[in-house]
GROMACS .gro file of C-alpha atoms in nm:
model
  487
    1UNK     CA    1   6.641  10.184   8.237
    2UNK     CA    2   6.478  10.277   8.567
    3UNK     CA    3   6.699  10.277   8.877
    4UNK     CA    4   6.468  10.022   9.041
    5UNK     CA    5   6.524   9.786   8.747
    6UNK     CA    6   6.900   9.830   8.775
    7UNK     CA    7   6.893   9.731   9.139
    8UNK     CA    8   6.734   9.407   9.029
    9UNK     CA    9   7.019   9.335   8.787
   10UNK     CA   10   7.338   9.321   8.992
   11UNK     CA   11   7.512   9.118   8.721
   12UNK     CA   12   7.502   9.420   8.488
   13UNK     CA   13   7.641   9.646   8.759
   14UNK     CA   14   7.914   9.391   8.834
   15UNK     CA   15   8.017   9.376   8.467
   16UNK     CA   16   8.063   9.754   8.454
   17UNK     CA   17   8.257   9.760   8.780
   18UNK     CA   18   8.479   9.478   8.657
   19UNK     CA   19   8.549   9.661   8.331
   20UNK     CA   20   8.665   9.974   8.511
   21UNK     CA   21   8.871   9.790   8.773
   22UNK     CA   22   9.022   9.574   8.497
   23UNK     CA   23   9.145   9.880   8.309
   24UNK     CA   24   9.300  10.022   8.626
   25UNK     CA   25   9.463   9.689   8.713
   26UNK     CA   26   9.617   9.652   8.365
   27UNK     CA   27   9.777   9.994   8.390
   28UNK     CA   28   9.943   9.892   8.716
   29UNK     CA   29  10.182   9.658   8.541
   30UNK     CA   30  10.180   9.707   8.164
   31UNK     CA   31  10.491   9.924   8.185
   32UNK     CA   32  10.697   9.691   8.408
   33UNK     CA   33  10.850   9.473   8.130
   34UNK     CA   34  10.915   9.769   7.898
   35UNK     CA   35  11.082  10.027   8.121
   36UNK     CA   36  11.404   9.981   7.926
   37UNK     CA   37  11.215  10.057   7.605
   38UNK     CA   38  11.059  10.368   7.759
   39UNK     CA   39  11.402  10.479   7.881
   40UNK     CA   40  11.546  10.446   7.531
   41UNK     CA   41  11.252  10.604   7.348
   42UNK     CA   42  11.236  10.908   7.578
   43UNK     CA   43  11.616  10.945   7.608
   44UNK     CA   44  11.621  10.941   7.986
   45UNK     CA   45  11.804  10.765   8.267
   46UNK     CA   46  11.711  10.438   8.435
   47UNK     CA   47  11.637  10.614   8.764
   48UNK     CA   48  11.407  10.861   8.591
   49UNK     CA   49  11.228  10.581   8.407
   50UNK     CA   50  11.168  10.405   8.738
   51UNK     CA   51  10.954  10.701   8.843
   52UNK     CA   52  10.700  10.590   8.582
   53UNK     CA   53  10.617  10.318   8.836
   54UNK     CA   54  10.689  10.513   9.154
   55UNK     CA   55  10.469  10.811   9.063
   56UNK     CA   56  10.174  10.583   8.992
   57UNK     CA   57  10.226  10.400   9.321
   58UNK     CA   58  10.252  10.721   9.522
   59UNK     CA   59   9.942  10.872   9.367
   60UNK     CA   60   9.732  10.559   9.418
   61UNK     CA   61   9.854  10.522   9.777
   62UNK     CA   62   9.747  10.877   9.862
   63UNK     CA   63   9.419  10.899   9.673
   64UNK     CA   64   9.273  10.557   9.757
   65UNK     CA   65   9.172  10.631  10.118
   66UNK     CA   66   9.080  10.992  10.042
   67UNK     CA   67   8.848  10.907   9.754
   68UNK     CA   68   8.707  10.614   9.949
   69UNK     CA   69   8.598  10.864  10.213
   70UNK     CA   70   8.463  11.106   9.951
   71UNK     CA   71   8.259  10.822   9.800
   72UNK     CA   72   8.109  10.737  10.137
   73UNK     CA   73   8.010  11.104  10.181
   74UNK     CA   74   7.898  11.220   9.837
   75UNK     CA   75   7.801  10.908   9.645
   76UNK     CA   76   7.997  10.606   9.530
   77UNK     CA   77   7.881  10.616   9.169
   78UNK     CA   78   7.997  10.975   9.129
   79UNK     CA   79   8.343  10.894   9.257
   80UNK     CA   80   8.365  10.576   9.048
   81UNK     CA   81   8.286  10.769   8.729
   82UNK     CA   82   8.526  11.050   8.830
   83UNK     CA   83   8.812  10.804   8.885
   84UNK     CA   84   8.749  10.652   8.542
   85UNK     CA   85   8.761  11.000   8.392
   86UNK     CA   86   9.097  11.060   8.563
   87UNK     CA   87   9.224  10.726   8.434
   88UNK     CA   88   9.117  10.819   8.081
   89UNK     CA   89   9.282  11.164   8.095
   90UNK     CA   90   9.601  11.015   8.236
   91UNK     CA   91   9.607  10.741   7.971
   92UNK     CA   92   9.558  10.993   7.690
   93UNK     CA   93   9.838  11.212   7.824
   94UNK     CA   94  10.068  10.909   7.861
   95UNK     CA   95   9.992  10.791   7.509
   96UNK     CA   96  10.103  11.121   7.353
   97UNK     CA   97  10.384  11.198   7.601
   98UNK     CA   98  10.709  11.298   7.431
   99UNK     CA   99  10.915  11.347   7.749
  100UNK     CA  100  10.967  11.159   8.072
  101UNK     CA  101  10.828  11.450   8.276
  102UNK     CA  102  10.496  11.443   8.091
  103UNK     CA  103  10.476  11.066   8.122
  104UNK     CA  104  10.536  11.081   8.498
  105UNK     CA  105  10.265  11.347   8.532
  106UNK     CA  106  10.030  11.124   8.335
  107UNK     CA  107  10.100  10.835   8.571
  108UNK     CA  108  10.021  11.055   8.871
  109UNK     CA  109   9.682  11.135   8.718
  110UNK     CA  110   9.623  10.766   8.645
  111UNK     CA  111   9.697  10.684   9.008
  112UNK     CA  112   9.388  10.879   9.114
  113UNK     CA  113   9.193  10.579   8.983
  114UNK     CA  114   9.304  10.382   9.288
  115UNK     CA  115   9.000  10.538   9.452
  116UNK     CA  116   8.770  10.324   9.238
  117UNK     CA  117   8.848  10.011   9.442
  118UNK     CA  118   8.688  10.113   9.773
  119UNK     CA  119   8.385  10.266   9.601
  120UNK     CA  120   8.341   9.954   9.385
  121UNK     CA  121   8.335   9.740   9.700
  122UNK     CA  122   8.091   9.986   9.856
  123UNK     CA  123   7.859   9.973   9.554
  124UNK     CA  124   7.856   9.594   9.572
  125UNK     CA  125   7.770   9.598   9.940
  126UNK     CA  126   7.494   9.857   9.897
  127UNK     CA  127   7.334   9.707   9.584
  128UNK     CA  128   7.385   9.331   9.587
  129UNK     CA  129   7.184   9.069   9.779
  130UNK     CA  130   7.363   8.979  10.104
  131UNK     CA  131   7.435   8.624   9.993
  132UNK     CA  132   7.616   8.749   9.680
  133UNK     CA  133   7.831   9.019   9.839
  134UNK     CA  134   8.124   8.794   9.937
  135UNK     CA  135   8.150   8.633   9.594
  136UNK     CA  136   8.127   8.963   9.405
  137UNK     CA  137   8.381   9.138   9.627
  138UNK     CA  138   8.613   8.838   9.597
  139UNK     CA  139   8.592   8.841   9.219
  140UNK     CA  140   8.666   9.216   9.197
  141UNK     CA  141   8.957   9.177   9.441
  142UNK     CA  142   9.096   8.889   9.238
  143UNK     CA  143   9.055   9.094   8.921
  144UNK     CA  144   9.295   9.359   9.055
  145UNK     CA  145   9.566   9.098   9.095
  146UNK     CA  146   9.477   8.921   8.767
  147UNK     CA  147   9.499   9.250   8.581
  148UNK     CA  148   9.844   9.311   8.724
  149UNK     CA  149   9.955   8.969   8.599
  150UNK     CA  150   9.792   9.010   8.257
  151UNK     CA  151   9.956   9.349   8.214
  152UNK     CA  152  10.298   9.186   8.227
  153UNK     CA  153  10.182   8.912   7.987
  154UNK     CA  154  10.029   9.149   7.731
  155UNK     CA  155  10.302   9.414   7.731
  156UNK     CA  156  10.534   9.218   7.501
  157UNK     CA  157  10.286   9.140   7.221
  158UNK     CA  158  10.151   9.497   7.229
  159UNK     CA  159  10.499   9.648   7.194
  160UNK     CA  160  10.603   9.393   6.929
  161UNK     CA  161  10.294   9.443   6.713
  162UNK     CA  162  10.244   9.817   6.769
  163UNK     CA  163  10.465  10.026   6.998
  164UNK     CA  164  10.479  10.118   7.366
  165UNK     CA  165  10.233  10.407   7.320
  166UNK     CA  166   9.961  10.148   7.272
  167UNK     CA  167  10.017  10.034   7.629
  168UNK     CA  168   9.809  10.342   7.708
  169UNK     CA  169   9.583  10.372   7.400
  170UNK     CA  170   9.423  10.029   7.453
  171UNK     CA  171   9.339  10.082   7.825
  172UNK     CA  172   9.209  10.429   7.728
  173UNK     CA  173   8.951  10.272   7.498
  174UNK     CA  174   8.843  10.028   7.769
  175UNK     CA  175   8.828  10.307   8.027
  176UNK     CA  176   8.605  10.531   7.813
  177UNK     CA  177   8.363  10.243   7.754
  178UNK     CA  178   8.359  10.167   8.127
  179UNK     CA  179   8.302  10.533   8.220
  180UNK     CA  180   8.007  10.576   7.983
  181UNK     CA  181   7.859  10.244   8.096
  182UNK     CA  182   7.896  10.336   8.463
  183UNK     CA  183   7.731  10.673   8.406
  184UNK     CA  184   7.432  10.511   8.234
  185UNK     CA  185   7.398  10.179   8.414
  186UNK     CA  186   7.537  10.179   8.769
  187UNK     CA  187   7.273  10.299   9.021
  188UNK     CA  188   7.373  10.557   9.278
  189UNK     CA  189   7.402  10.392   9.618
  190UNK     CA  190   7.168  10.550   9.875
  191UNK     CA  191   7.405  10.505  10.171
  192UNK     CA  192   7.577  10.829  10.277
  193UNK     CA  193   7.805  10.927  10.563
  194UNK     CA  194   7.740  11.294  10.646
  195UNK     CA  195   8.044  11.506  10.715
  196UNK     CA  196   8.336  11.669  10.541
  197UNK     CA  197   8.696  11.592  10.454
  198UNK     CA  198   8.940  11.681  10.732
  199UNK     CA  199   9.216  11.828  10.522
  200UNK     CA  200   9.493  11.831  10.783
  201UNK     CA  201   9.484  11.451  10.823
  202UNK     CA  202   9.462  11.420  10.444
  203UNK     CA  203   9.772  11.636  10.393
  204UNK     CA  204   9.968  11.458  10.668
  205UNK     CA  205   9.865  11.116  10.531
  206UNK     CA  206   9.988  11.221  10.188
  207UNK     CA  207  10.312  11.359  10.330
  208UNK     CA  208  10.418  11.054  10.531
  209UNK     CA  209  10.325  10.815  10.249
  210UNK     CA  210  10.528  11.019  10.001
  211UNK     CA  211  10.827  11.032  10.236
  212UNK     CA  212  10.810  10.658  10.307
  213UNK     CA  213  10.760  10.541   9.949
  214UNK     CA  214  11.024  10.774   9.805
  215UNK     CA  215  11.274  10.644  10.060
  216UNK     CA  216  11.187  10.283   9.985
  217UNK     CA  217  11.189  10.336   9.609
  218UNK     CA  218  11.518  10.526   9.599
  219UNK     CA  219  11.699  10.339   9.878
  220UNK     CA  220  11.877  10.093   9.645
  221UNK     CA  221  12.015  10.382   9.434
  222UNK     CA  222  12.084  10.641   9.704
  223UNK     CA  223  12.210  10.390   9.961
  224UNK     CA  224  12.012  10.279  10.265
  225UNK     CA  225  12.249  10.463  10.500
  226UNK     CA  226  12.249  10.787  10.301
  227UNK     CA  227  12.136  11.106  10.465
  228UNK     CA  228  11.849  11.149  10.219
  229UNK     CA  229  11.701  10.805  10.283
  230UNK     CA  230  11.743  10.826  10.662
  231UNK     CA  231  11.600  11.177  10.662
  232UNK     CA  232  11.296  11.069  10.462
  233UNK     CA  233  11.236  10.769  10.688
  234UNK     CA  234  11.265  10.986  11.000
  235UNK     CA  235  11.034  11.241  10.842
  236UNK     CA  236  10.783  10.966  10.760
  237UNK     CA  237  10.778  10.857  11.125
  238UNK     CA  238  10.727  11.213  11.251
  239UNK     CA  239  10.459  11.290  10.993
  240UNK     CA  240  10.282  10.960  11.062
  241UNK     CA  241  10.271  11.050  11.431
  242UNK     CA  242  10.125  11.388  11.344
  243UNK     CA  243   9.869  11.223  11.119
  244UNK     CA  244   9.756  10.991  11.400
  245UNK     CA  245   9.710  11.286  11.636
  246UNK     CA  246   9.522  11.484  11.372
  247UNK     CA  247   9.290  11.191  11.301
  248UNK     CA  248   9.213  11.143  11.671
  249UNK     CA  249   9.128  11.513  11.711
  250UNK     CA  250   8.931  11.555  11.387
  251UNK     CA  251   8.553  11.593  11.411
  252UNK     CA  252   8.517  11.384  11.094
  253UNK     CA  253   8.838  11.180  11.063
  254UNK     CA  254   8.953  11.062  10.723
  255UNK     CA  255   9.017  10.717  10.869
  256UNK     CA  256   8.826  10.607  11.178
  257UNK     CA  257   9.109  10.480  11.399
  258UNK     CA  258   8.857  10.315  11.631
  259UNK     CA  259   8.744  10.111  11.335
  260UNK     CA  260   9.105  10.033  11.244
  261UNK     CA  261   9.153   9.885  11.593
  262UNK     CA  262   8.889   9.619  11.529
  263UNK     CA  263   9.056   9.279  11.534
  264UNK     CA  264   8.908   9.183  11.197
  265UNK     CA  265   9.037   9.506  11.042
  266UNK     CA  266   9.390   9.539  11.177
  267UNK     CA  267   9.471   9.171  11.128
  268UNK     CA  268   9.353   9.190  10.766
  269UNK     CA  269   9.564   9.499  10.713
  270UNK     CA  270   9.873   9.332  10.860
  271UNK     CA  271   9.828   9.031  10.633
  272UNK     CA  272   9.770   9.262  10.333
  273UNK     CA  273  10.099   9.440  10.405
  274UNK     CA  274  10.296   9.114  10.420
  275UNK     CA  275  10.130   8.961  10.113
  276UNK     CA  276  10.185   9.280   9.917
  277UNK     CA  277  10.556   9.247   9.988
  278UNK     CA  278  10.572   8.908   9.816
  279UNK     CA  279  10.338   8.967   9.524
  280UNK     CA  280  10.463   9.296   9.387
  281UNK     CA  281  10.828   9.202   9.429
  282UNK     CA  282  10.772   8.881   9.236
  283UNK     CA  283  10.579   9.046   8.954
  284UNK     CA  284  10.851   9.309   8.924
  285UNK     CA  285  11.156   9.078   8.932
  286UNK     CA  286  11.047   8.744   8.785
  287UNK     CA  287  11.039   8.884   8.427
  288UNK     CA  288  11.389   9.022   8.478
  289UNK     CA  289  11.505   8.685   8.614
  290UNK     CA  290  11.380   8.480   8.317
  291UNK     CA  291  11.506   8.743   8.068
  292UNK     CA  292  11.861   8.695   8.196
  293UNK     CA  293  12.078   8.517   7.931
  294UNK     CA  294  12.139   8.154   8.024
  295UNK     CA  295  12.513   8.219   7.982
  296UNK     CA  296  12.495   8.383   8.324
  297UNK     CA  297  12.434   8.038   8.477
  298UNK     CA  298  12.064   8.098   8.535
  299UNK     CA  299  11.771   8.250   8.347
  300UNK     CA  300  11.636   8.155   8.006
  301UNK     CA  301  11.719   8.452   7.782
  302UNK     CA  302  11.345   8.501   7.738
  303UNK     CA  303  11.200   8.784   7.532
  304UNK     CA  304  10.953   9.031   7.682
  305UNK     CA  305  10.666   8.830   7.533
  306UNK     CA  306  10.796   8.493   7.647
  307UNK     CA  307  10.870   8.616   7.999
  308UNK     CA  308  10.515   8.745   8.019
  309UNK     CA  309  10.378   8.407   7.916
  310UNK     CA  310  10.562   8.250   8.209
  311UNK     CA  311  10.342   8.458   8.439
  312UNK     CA  312  10.024   8.376   8.250
  313UNK     CA  313   9.932   8.074   8.470
  314UNK     CA  314   9.915   8.303   8.773
  315UNK     CA  315   9.657   8.523   8.602
  316UNK     CA  316   9.437   8.225   8.512
  317UNK     CA  317   9.452   8.056   8.851
  318UNK     CA  318   9.408   8.384   9.039
  319UNK     CA  319   9.090   8.469   8.852
  320UNK     CA  320   8.953   8.116   8.879
  321UNK     CA  321   9.004   8.115   9.254
  322UNK     CA  322   8.848   8.459   9.284
  323UNK     CA  323   8.533   8.346   9.106
  324UNK     CA  324   8.480   8.070   9.363
  325UNK     CA  325   8.590   8.279   9.660
  326UNK     CA  326   8.239   8.340   9.792
  327UNK     CA  327   8.148   7.971   9.790
  328UNK     CA  328   8.480   7.871   9.946
  329UNK     CA  329   8.448   8.138  10.214
  330UNK     CA  330   8.100   8.023  10.313
  331UNK     CA  331   8.225   7.667  10.344
  332UNK     CA  332   8.565   7.710  10.507
  333UNK     CA  333   8.564   8.063  10.646
  334UNK     CA  334   8.768   8.364  10.539
  335UNK     CA  335   9.041   8.305  10.797
  336UNK     CA  336   9.116   7.956  10.665
  337UNK     CA  337   9.137   8.082  10.307
  338UNK     CA  338   9.375   8.363  10.398
  339UNK     CA  339   9.610   8.127  10.582
  340UNK     CA  340   9.592   7.867  10.302
  341UNK     CA  341   9.661   8.135  10.042
  342UNK     CA  342   9.970   8.256  10.228
  343UNK     CA  343  10.109   7.903  10.257
  344UNK     CA  344  10.047   7.823   9.890
  345UNK     CA  345  10.215   8.150   9.794
  346UNK     CA  346  10.508   8.058  10.017
  347UNK     CA  347  10.547   7.728   9.829
  348UNK     CA  348  10.558   7.921   9.502
  349UNK     CA  349  10.835   8.147   9.635
  350UNK     CA  350  11.039   7.848   9.755
  351UNK     CA  351  11.021   7.694   9.407
  352UNK     CA  352  11.150   8.019   9.257
  353UNK     CA  353  11.428   8.032   9.515
  354UNK     CA  354  11.555   7.675   9.497
  355UNK     CA  355  11.410   7.506   9.184
  356UNK     CA  356  11.432   7.747   8.891
  357UNK     CA  357  11.657   7.566   8.642
  358UNK     CA  358  11.378   7.442   8.411
  359UNK     CA  359  11.098   7.637   8.250
  360UNK     CA  360  10.825   7.405   8.378
  361UNK     CA  361  10.930   7.490   8.733
  362UNK     CA  362  10.862   7.857   8.661
  363UNK     CA  363  10.519   7.772   8.519
  364UNK     CA  364  10.429   7.561   8.823
  365UNK     CA  365  10.543   7.834   9.058
  366UNK     CA  366  10.341   8.091   8.864
  367UNK     CA  367  10.025   7.880   8.884
  368UNK     CA  368  10.068   7.823   9.258
  369UNK     CA  369  10.132   8.192   9.311
  370UNK     CA  370   9.798   8.271   9.145
  371UNK     CA  371   9.613   8.024   9.364
  372UNK     CA  372   9.770   8.156   9.682
  373UNK     CA  373   9.724   8.525   9.616
  374UNK     CA  374   9.379   8.471   9.469
  375UNK     CA  375   9.261   8.294   9.784
  376UNK     CA  376   9.412   8.549  10.020
  377UNK     CA  377   9.311   8.869   9.838
  378UNK     CA  378   8.953   8.758   9.774
  379UNK     CA  379   8.896   8.645  10.132
  380UNK     CA  380   9.056   8.956  10.284
  381UNK     CA  381   8.843   9.194  10.078
  382UNK     CA  382   8.523   9.014  10.175
  383UNK     CA  383   8.628   9.007  10.541
  384UNK     CA  384   8.689   9.382  10.541
  385UNK     CA  385   8.350   9.453  10.381
  386UNK     CA  386   8.178   9.232  10.638
  387UNK     CA  387   8.369   9.378  10.932
  388UNK     CA  388   8.249   9.738  10.912
  389UNK     CA  389   7.916   9.918  10.876
  390UNK     CA  390   7.813  10.025  10.522
  391UNK     CA  391   7.904  10.387  10.592
  392UNK     CA  392   8.270  10.288  10.640
  393UNK     CA  393   8.305  10.028  10.365
  394UNK     CA  394   8.484  10.266  10.128
  395UNK     CA  395   8.750  10.390  10.364
  396UNK     CA  396   8.810  10.048  10.524
  397UNK     CA  397   8.850   9.858  10.196
  398UNK     CA  398   9.047  10.148  10.049
  399UNK     CA  399   9.293  10.145  10.336
  400UNK     CA  400   9.333   9.768  10.303
  401UNK     CA  401   9.416   9.803   9.933
  402UNK     CA  402   9.643  10.095  10.015
  403UNK     CA  403   9.837   9.897  10.277
  404UNK     CA  404   9.883   9.620  10.021
  405UNK     CA  405  10.033   9.877   9.784
  406UNK     CA  406  10.267  10.001  10.056
  407UNK     CA  407  10.369   9.640  10.116
  408UNK     CA  408  10.444   9.611   9.746
  409UNK     CA  409  10.670   9.915   9.765
  410UNK     CA  410  10.856   9.764  10.059
  411UNK     CA  411  10.890   9.427   9.886
  412UNK     CA  412  11.013   9.574   9.559
  413UNK     CA  413  11.267   9.792   9.740
  414UNK     CA  414  11.394   9.504   9.956
  415UNK     CA  415  11.415   9.273   9.655
  416UNK     CA  416  11.601   9.534   9.452
  417UNK     CA  417  11.849   9.588   9.734
  418UNK     CA  418  11.916   9.213   9.768
  419UNK     CA  419  11.937   9.138   9.395
  420UNK     CA  420  12.170   9.427   9.315
  421UNK     CA  421  12.394   9.384   9.618
  422UNK     CA  422  12.621   9.143   9.430
  423UNK     CA  423  12.688   9.169   9.057
  424UNK     CA  424  12.877   8.958   8.807
  425UNK     CA  425  13.165   9.123   8.615
  426UNK     CA  426  12.921   9.153   8.325
  427UNK     CA  427  12.699   9.372   8.540
  428UNK     CA  428  12.425   9.112   8.574
  429UNK     CA  429  12.302   9.018   8.923
  430UNK     CA  430  12.438   8.694   9.064
  431UNK     CA  431  12.201   8.399   9.089
  432UNK     CA  432  12.247   8.399   9.468
  433UNK     CA  433  12.083   8.742   9.482
  434UNK     CA  434  11.761   8.610   9.330
  435UNK     CA  435  11.775   8.296   9.545
  436UNK     CA  436  11.808   8.501   9.861
  437UNK     CA  437  11.545   8.751   9.748
  438UNK     CA  438  11.278   8.493   9.670
  439UNK     CA  439  11.359   8.310   9.995
  440UNK     CA  440  11.305   8.635  10.188
  441UNK     CA  441  10.970   8.678  10.012
  442UNK     CA  442  10.880   8.322  10.122
  443UNK     CA  443  10.961   8.414  10.481
  444UNK     CA  444  10.737   8.717  10.450
  445UNK     CA  445  10.447   8.494  10.348
  446UNK     CA  446  10.511   8.264  10.643
  447UNK     CA  447  10.479   8.570  10.865
  448UNK     CA  448  10.156   8.657  10.681
  449UNK     CA  449  10.017   8.311  10.756
  450UNK     CA  450  10.107   8.350  11.123
  451UNK     CA  451   9.937   8.690  11.126
  452UNK     CA  452   9.633   8.522  10.972
  453UNK     CA  453   9.604   8.305  11.282
  454UNK     CA  454   9.519   8.622  11.474
  455UNK     CA  455   9.210   8.683  11.262
  456UNK     CA  456   8.872   8.617  11.426
  457UNK     CA  457   8.684   8.319  11.281
  458UNK     CA  458   8.330   8.183  11.300
  459UNK     CA  459   8.147   7.860  11.230
  460UNK     CA  460   7.835   8.005  11.075
  461UNK     CA  461   7.716   8.318  10.900
  462UNK     CA  462   7.464   8.576  11.001
  463UNK     CA  463   7.214   8.733  10.767
  464UNK     CA  464   7.321   9.090  10.838
  465UNK     CA  465   7.634   9.279  10.744
  466UNK     CA  466   7.479   9.619  10.787
  467UNK     CA  467   7.506   9.667  11.164
  468UNK     CA  468   7.808   9.846  11.309
  469UNK     CA  469   8.094   9.614  11.393
  470UNK     CA  470   8.241   9.608  11.745
  471UNK     CA  471   8.578   9.503  11.873
  472UNK     CA  472   8.453   9.168  11.998
  473UNK     CA  473   8.265   9.068  11.683
  474UNK     CA  474   8.379   8.754  11.507
  475UNK     CA  475   8.386   8.822  11.135
  476UNK     CA  476   8.344   8.608  10.827
  477UNK     CA  477   8.269   8.711  10.470
  478UNK     CA  478   7.900   8.770  10.420
  479UNK     CA  479   7.799   8.830  10.780
  480UNK     CA  480   7.880   8.895  11.144
  481UNK     CA  481   7.804   8.701  11.459
  482UNK     CA  482   7.879   8.762  11.820
  483UNK     CA  483   8.206   8.663  11.974
  484UNK     CA  484   8.036   8.387  12.171
  485UNK     CA  485   8.009   8.190  11.849
  486UNK     CA  486   8.365   8.229  11.744
  487UNK     CA  487   8.595   7.933  11.722
   0.00000   0.00000   0.00000
């Protein structure tokens, strides 16, 4: 099929992008409910098994902004296909891994696929009609969260019917199909940003993210006041300062800090950080909560499969909201959707904190959580795409996704510290730990809603999203207008 014909069929391109992003999103969470199984099968410790998650998170956090920049420079299709290839190699290695070390290495390779998110958003912006950009970006953004939810839901049946190795074989099949389809179908975007990778900022970015996320991941086990944790946190601060200086001095910075100072960009990133705290912590700890035997005074003694089903409503509602995100954004504005999403998510957390004695309460909370996060994630992704020129779409959207991942690390670490701070004689966490933890997550989402009030807003859309954004622009998904028209 000629490239000109492909550009006239954005629906085909969208389907391929969605397939690849879906495979990546599933692999984010498929292992969460079965870490105990992995620990037993590979004869390792709980702390070592936890690195199956941590390694993936670290790798994705580092590679997302770097590959977003590479895609802007060398071609978004090339990077998208390359990330799918990395995801396939990592999945194959994980499927045949016979030791925890090999499995962790496989997860590091899989994490490289985090770079597909910014280039997917960039492909949509470059190839789709302007009026369809917001809706397509919103749907892809929602798919990342839906995939994370579905991974937890599907893990139980896959392990019950097959074994845990198939948690990697099945995504491998989907990834190979997506890679071949992308190679043959997705057109190469013509937009390029000339330049080169500034490796010093890249190395410093990697270093401070590794130091920060290792400290946050290991804090509950090592102790928050331990020398190792404090040293890593101090090192992260120093390295982050060095990274900022290196970026400011670089001829071609990895992340344009002037762009990051735009009101529409930094406010979206702040909200992404706070929402990430609530979402990832909930996905990680809600299955554990409902799997707790009811003899403990809470929980439902649910199996892996049944606990996954309790999160299924969030996957459905999140995807449904994402599919209508473009239409809702054009009608109400991205700012309103972000704030509404944070408040709905807060309601879901409050239900988990104070009304979790019956199963239907968990289902209601799960459904509300999907609505809230679906609204917020879809609107934020579209706002970021609209806020920057096409040449910076990859790095801007990649950094937003990356900050959300960092927020997830913070949330999971904080939740783990709260939940495990008080244990029953049986070794199970006390109910008060979960109550406090979910309440803290609700407070985080209130802060996210307040941060959303700082976002610029507009009453009407402009036709163009291709001109460079400036600090005083008022941004809404699908277009930009001057600050004089802002609310």
